Tab-separated table of C-alpha atoms in Angstrom:
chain	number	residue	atom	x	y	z
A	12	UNK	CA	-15.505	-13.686	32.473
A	13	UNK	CA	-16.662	-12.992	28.811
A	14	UNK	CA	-16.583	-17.039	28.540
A	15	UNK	CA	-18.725	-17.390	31.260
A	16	UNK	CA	-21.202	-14.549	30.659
A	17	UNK	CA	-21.503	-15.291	26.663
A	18	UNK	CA	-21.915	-19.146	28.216
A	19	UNK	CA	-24.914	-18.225	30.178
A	20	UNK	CA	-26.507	-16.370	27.897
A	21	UNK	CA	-26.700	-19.146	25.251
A	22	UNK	CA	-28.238	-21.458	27.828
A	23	UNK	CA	-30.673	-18.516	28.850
A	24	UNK	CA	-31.844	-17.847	25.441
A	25	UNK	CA	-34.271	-19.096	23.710
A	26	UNK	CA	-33.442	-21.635	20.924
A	27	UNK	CA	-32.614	-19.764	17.386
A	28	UNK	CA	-33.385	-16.677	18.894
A	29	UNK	CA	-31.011	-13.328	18.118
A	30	UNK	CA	-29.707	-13.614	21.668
A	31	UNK	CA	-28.693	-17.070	21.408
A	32	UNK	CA	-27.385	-16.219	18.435
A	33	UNK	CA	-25.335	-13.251	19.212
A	34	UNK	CA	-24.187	-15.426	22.736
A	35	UNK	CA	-23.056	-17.951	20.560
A	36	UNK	CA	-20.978	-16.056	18.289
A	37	UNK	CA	-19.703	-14.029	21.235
A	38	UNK	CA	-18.679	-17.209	22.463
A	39	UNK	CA	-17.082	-18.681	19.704
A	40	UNK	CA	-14.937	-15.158	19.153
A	41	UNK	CA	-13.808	-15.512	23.012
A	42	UNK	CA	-12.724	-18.906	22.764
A	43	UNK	CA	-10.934	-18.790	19.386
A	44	UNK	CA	-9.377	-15.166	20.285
A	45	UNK	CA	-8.629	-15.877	24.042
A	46	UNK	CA	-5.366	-14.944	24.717
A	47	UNK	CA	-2.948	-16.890	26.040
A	48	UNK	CA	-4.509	-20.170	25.222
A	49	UNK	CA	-7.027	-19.637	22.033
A	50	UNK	CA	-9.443	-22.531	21.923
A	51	UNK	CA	-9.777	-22.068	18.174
A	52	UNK	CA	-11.852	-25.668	18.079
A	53	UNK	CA	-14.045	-24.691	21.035
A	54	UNK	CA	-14.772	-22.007	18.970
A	55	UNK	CA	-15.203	-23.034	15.755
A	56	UNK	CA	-17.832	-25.271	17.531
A	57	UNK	CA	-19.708	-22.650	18.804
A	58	UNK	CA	-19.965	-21.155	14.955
A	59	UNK	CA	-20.876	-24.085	13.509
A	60	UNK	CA	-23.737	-24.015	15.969
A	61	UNK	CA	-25.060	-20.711	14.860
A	62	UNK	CA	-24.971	-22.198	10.884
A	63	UNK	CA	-26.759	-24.722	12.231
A	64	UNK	CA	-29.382	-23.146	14.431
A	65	UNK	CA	-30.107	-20.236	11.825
A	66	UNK	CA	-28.295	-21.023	8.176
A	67	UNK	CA	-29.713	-17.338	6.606
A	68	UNK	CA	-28.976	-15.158	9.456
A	69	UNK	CA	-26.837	-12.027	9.394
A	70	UNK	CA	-24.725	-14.090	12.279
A	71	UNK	CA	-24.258	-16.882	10.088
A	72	UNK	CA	-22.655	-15.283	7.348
A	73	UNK	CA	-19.857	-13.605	9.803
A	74	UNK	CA	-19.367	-17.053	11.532
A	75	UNK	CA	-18.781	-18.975	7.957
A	76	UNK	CA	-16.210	-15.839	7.647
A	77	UNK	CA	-14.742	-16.237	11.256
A	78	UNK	CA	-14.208	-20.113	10.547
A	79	UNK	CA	-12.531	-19.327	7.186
A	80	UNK	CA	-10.516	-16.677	9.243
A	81	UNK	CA	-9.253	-19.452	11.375
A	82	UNK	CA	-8.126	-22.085	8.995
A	83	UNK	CA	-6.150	-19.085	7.250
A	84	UNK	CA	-4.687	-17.206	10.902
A	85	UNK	CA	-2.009	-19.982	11.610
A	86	UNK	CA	0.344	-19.510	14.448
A	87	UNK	CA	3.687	-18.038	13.747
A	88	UNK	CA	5.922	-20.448	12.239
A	89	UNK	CA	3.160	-22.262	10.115
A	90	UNK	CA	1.943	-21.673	6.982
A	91	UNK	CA	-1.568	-21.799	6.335
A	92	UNK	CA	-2.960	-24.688	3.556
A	93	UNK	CA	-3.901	-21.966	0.742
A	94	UNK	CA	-5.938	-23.675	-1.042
A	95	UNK	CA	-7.971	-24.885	1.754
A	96	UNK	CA	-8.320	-21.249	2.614
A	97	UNK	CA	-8.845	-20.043	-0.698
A	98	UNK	CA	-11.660	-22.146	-1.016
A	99	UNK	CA	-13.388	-21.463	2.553
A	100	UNK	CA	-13.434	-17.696	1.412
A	101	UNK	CA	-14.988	-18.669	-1.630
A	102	UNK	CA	-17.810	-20.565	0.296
A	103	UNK	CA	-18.421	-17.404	2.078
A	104	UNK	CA	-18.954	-15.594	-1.121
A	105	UNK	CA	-21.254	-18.204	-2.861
A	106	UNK	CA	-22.912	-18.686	0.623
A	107	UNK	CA	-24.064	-15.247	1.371
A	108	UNK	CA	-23.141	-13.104	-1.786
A	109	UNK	CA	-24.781	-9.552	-1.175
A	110	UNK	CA	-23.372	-10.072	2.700
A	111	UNK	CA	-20.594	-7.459	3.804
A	112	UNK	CA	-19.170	-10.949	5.027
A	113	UNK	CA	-19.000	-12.081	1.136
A	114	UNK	CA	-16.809	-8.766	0.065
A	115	UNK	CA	-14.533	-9.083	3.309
A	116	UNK	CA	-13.987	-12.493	2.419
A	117	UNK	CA	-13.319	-11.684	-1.066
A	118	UNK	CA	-10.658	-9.237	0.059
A	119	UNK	CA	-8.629	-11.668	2.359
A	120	UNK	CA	-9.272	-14.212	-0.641
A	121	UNK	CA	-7.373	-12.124	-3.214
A	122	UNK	CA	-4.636	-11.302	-0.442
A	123	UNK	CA	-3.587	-14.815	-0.171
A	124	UNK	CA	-2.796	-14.305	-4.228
A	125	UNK	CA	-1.103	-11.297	-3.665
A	126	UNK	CA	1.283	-12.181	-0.915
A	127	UNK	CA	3.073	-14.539	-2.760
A	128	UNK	CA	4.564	-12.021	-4.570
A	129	UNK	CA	4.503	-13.651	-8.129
A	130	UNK	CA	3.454	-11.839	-11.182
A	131	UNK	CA	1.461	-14.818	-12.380
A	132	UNK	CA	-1.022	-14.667	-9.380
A	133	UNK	CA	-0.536	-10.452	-8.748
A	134	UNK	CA	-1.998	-10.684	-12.396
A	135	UNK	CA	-4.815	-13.080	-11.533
A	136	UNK	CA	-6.267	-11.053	-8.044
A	137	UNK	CA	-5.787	-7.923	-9.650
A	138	UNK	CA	-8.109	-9.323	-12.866
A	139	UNK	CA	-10.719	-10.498	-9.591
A	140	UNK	CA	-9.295	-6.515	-7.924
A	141	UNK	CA	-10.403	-4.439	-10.884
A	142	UNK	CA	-13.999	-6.248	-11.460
A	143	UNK	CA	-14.687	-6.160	-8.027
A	144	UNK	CA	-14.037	-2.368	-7.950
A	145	UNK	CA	-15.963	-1.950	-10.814
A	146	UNK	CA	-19.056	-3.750	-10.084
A	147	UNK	CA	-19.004	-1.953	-6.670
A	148	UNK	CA	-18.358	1.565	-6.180
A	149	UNK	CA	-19.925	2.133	-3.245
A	150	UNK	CA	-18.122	-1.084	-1.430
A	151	UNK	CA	-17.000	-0.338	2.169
A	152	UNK	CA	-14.278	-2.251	1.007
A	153	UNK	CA	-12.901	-0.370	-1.508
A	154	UNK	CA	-10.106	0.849	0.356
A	155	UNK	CA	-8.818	-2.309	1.170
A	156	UNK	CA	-8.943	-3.291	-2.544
A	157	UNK	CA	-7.133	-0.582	-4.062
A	158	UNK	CA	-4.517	-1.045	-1.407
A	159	UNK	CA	-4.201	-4.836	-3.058
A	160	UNK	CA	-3.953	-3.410	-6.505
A	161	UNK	CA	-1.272	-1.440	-5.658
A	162	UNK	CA	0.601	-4.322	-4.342
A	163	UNK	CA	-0.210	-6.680	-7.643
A	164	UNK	CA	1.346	-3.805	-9.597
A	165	UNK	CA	4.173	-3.897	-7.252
A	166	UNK	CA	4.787	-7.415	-8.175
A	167	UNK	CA	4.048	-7.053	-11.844
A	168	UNK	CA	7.207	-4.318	-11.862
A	169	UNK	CA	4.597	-1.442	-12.195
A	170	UNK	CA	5.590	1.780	-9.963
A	171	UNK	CA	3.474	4.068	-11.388
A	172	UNK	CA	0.411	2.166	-11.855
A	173	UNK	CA	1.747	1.115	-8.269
A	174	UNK	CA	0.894	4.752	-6.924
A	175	UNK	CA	-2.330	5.833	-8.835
A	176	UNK	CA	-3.764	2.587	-6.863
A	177	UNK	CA	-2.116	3.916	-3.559
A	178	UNK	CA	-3.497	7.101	-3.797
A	179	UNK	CA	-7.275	5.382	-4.930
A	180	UNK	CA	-6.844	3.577	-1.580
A	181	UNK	CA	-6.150	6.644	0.209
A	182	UNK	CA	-9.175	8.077	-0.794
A	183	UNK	CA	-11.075	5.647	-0.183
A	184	UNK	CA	-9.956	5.049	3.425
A	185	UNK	CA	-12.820	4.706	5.888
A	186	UNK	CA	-12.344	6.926	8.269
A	187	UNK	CA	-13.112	5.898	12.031
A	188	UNK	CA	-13.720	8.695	14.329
């Protein structure tokens, strides 16, 4: 039903406008999220269409981020090209820097460092961690990056540098009531 509804309002809308726009990505996050059966092209189509129709819109930056999103969710049982991802996170950033979409991107960029588990790359994100939390204290996202921080210093053999970043993330935990 959501396919069908989100359909009709694109084709109702007017060209470009914030309803087509919001139809559209409603459409592409039904298609590539339906479940059983995601239609993760049909709805990386339906992204690319709102880059296309409106390249500086708020919608625009979230569906550059929900495109990225699906090149890095891979069914179980595959793994996901990293670099490929690492690099359509990073066009998120350069594409719409001051964009919430840019800082969540960042976030699931440095994760794919971290969960390899190697002290070489904990040390690199947590480099990218700690200048991110610096230059951005009032991030919504700050939460999420302490939480990575801890886990670099898990990999880098560091238990109590390990907690202090726990308990950072803790208290910066956005609460949803």
């Amino acid at each position: 039903l959501a396919e069908k509804l989100f359909s009709e309002a694109a084709r109702a809308a007017p060209k470009a406008s914030e309803a087509q726009l919001k139809a559209l990505y409603g459409l592409g996050a039904t298609l590539s999220l339906r479940n059983p059966n995601p239609d993760e092209e049909g709805g990386a189509a339906r992204y690319r269409e709102v880059l296309a129709l409106a390249p500086r819109s708020d919608l625009a930056a979230w569906s550059l981020l929900a495109l990225a999103r699906l090149e890095h969710a891979v069914p179980v049982g595959r793994e996901p090209d990293y670099e490929k991802v690492r690099l359509a996170y990073q066009n998120v950033r350069d594409s719409y820097p001051e964009h919430p979409a840019a800082e969540e991107a960042f976030i699931y960029q440095q994760a794919t460092w971290v969960s390899t588990l190697d002290p070489k790359d904990a040390a690199r994100a947590l480099r990218e961690l700690s200048a991110f939390i610096q230059s951005r204290p009032a991030s919504h996202f700050l939460g999420p990056a302490w939480a990575l921080a801890a886990e670099c210093y898990a990999s880098m053999g560091e238990p109590a540098r390990r907690l202090a970043a726990r308990i950072k993330a803790l208290e910066h935990k956005e609460i949803d009531p």
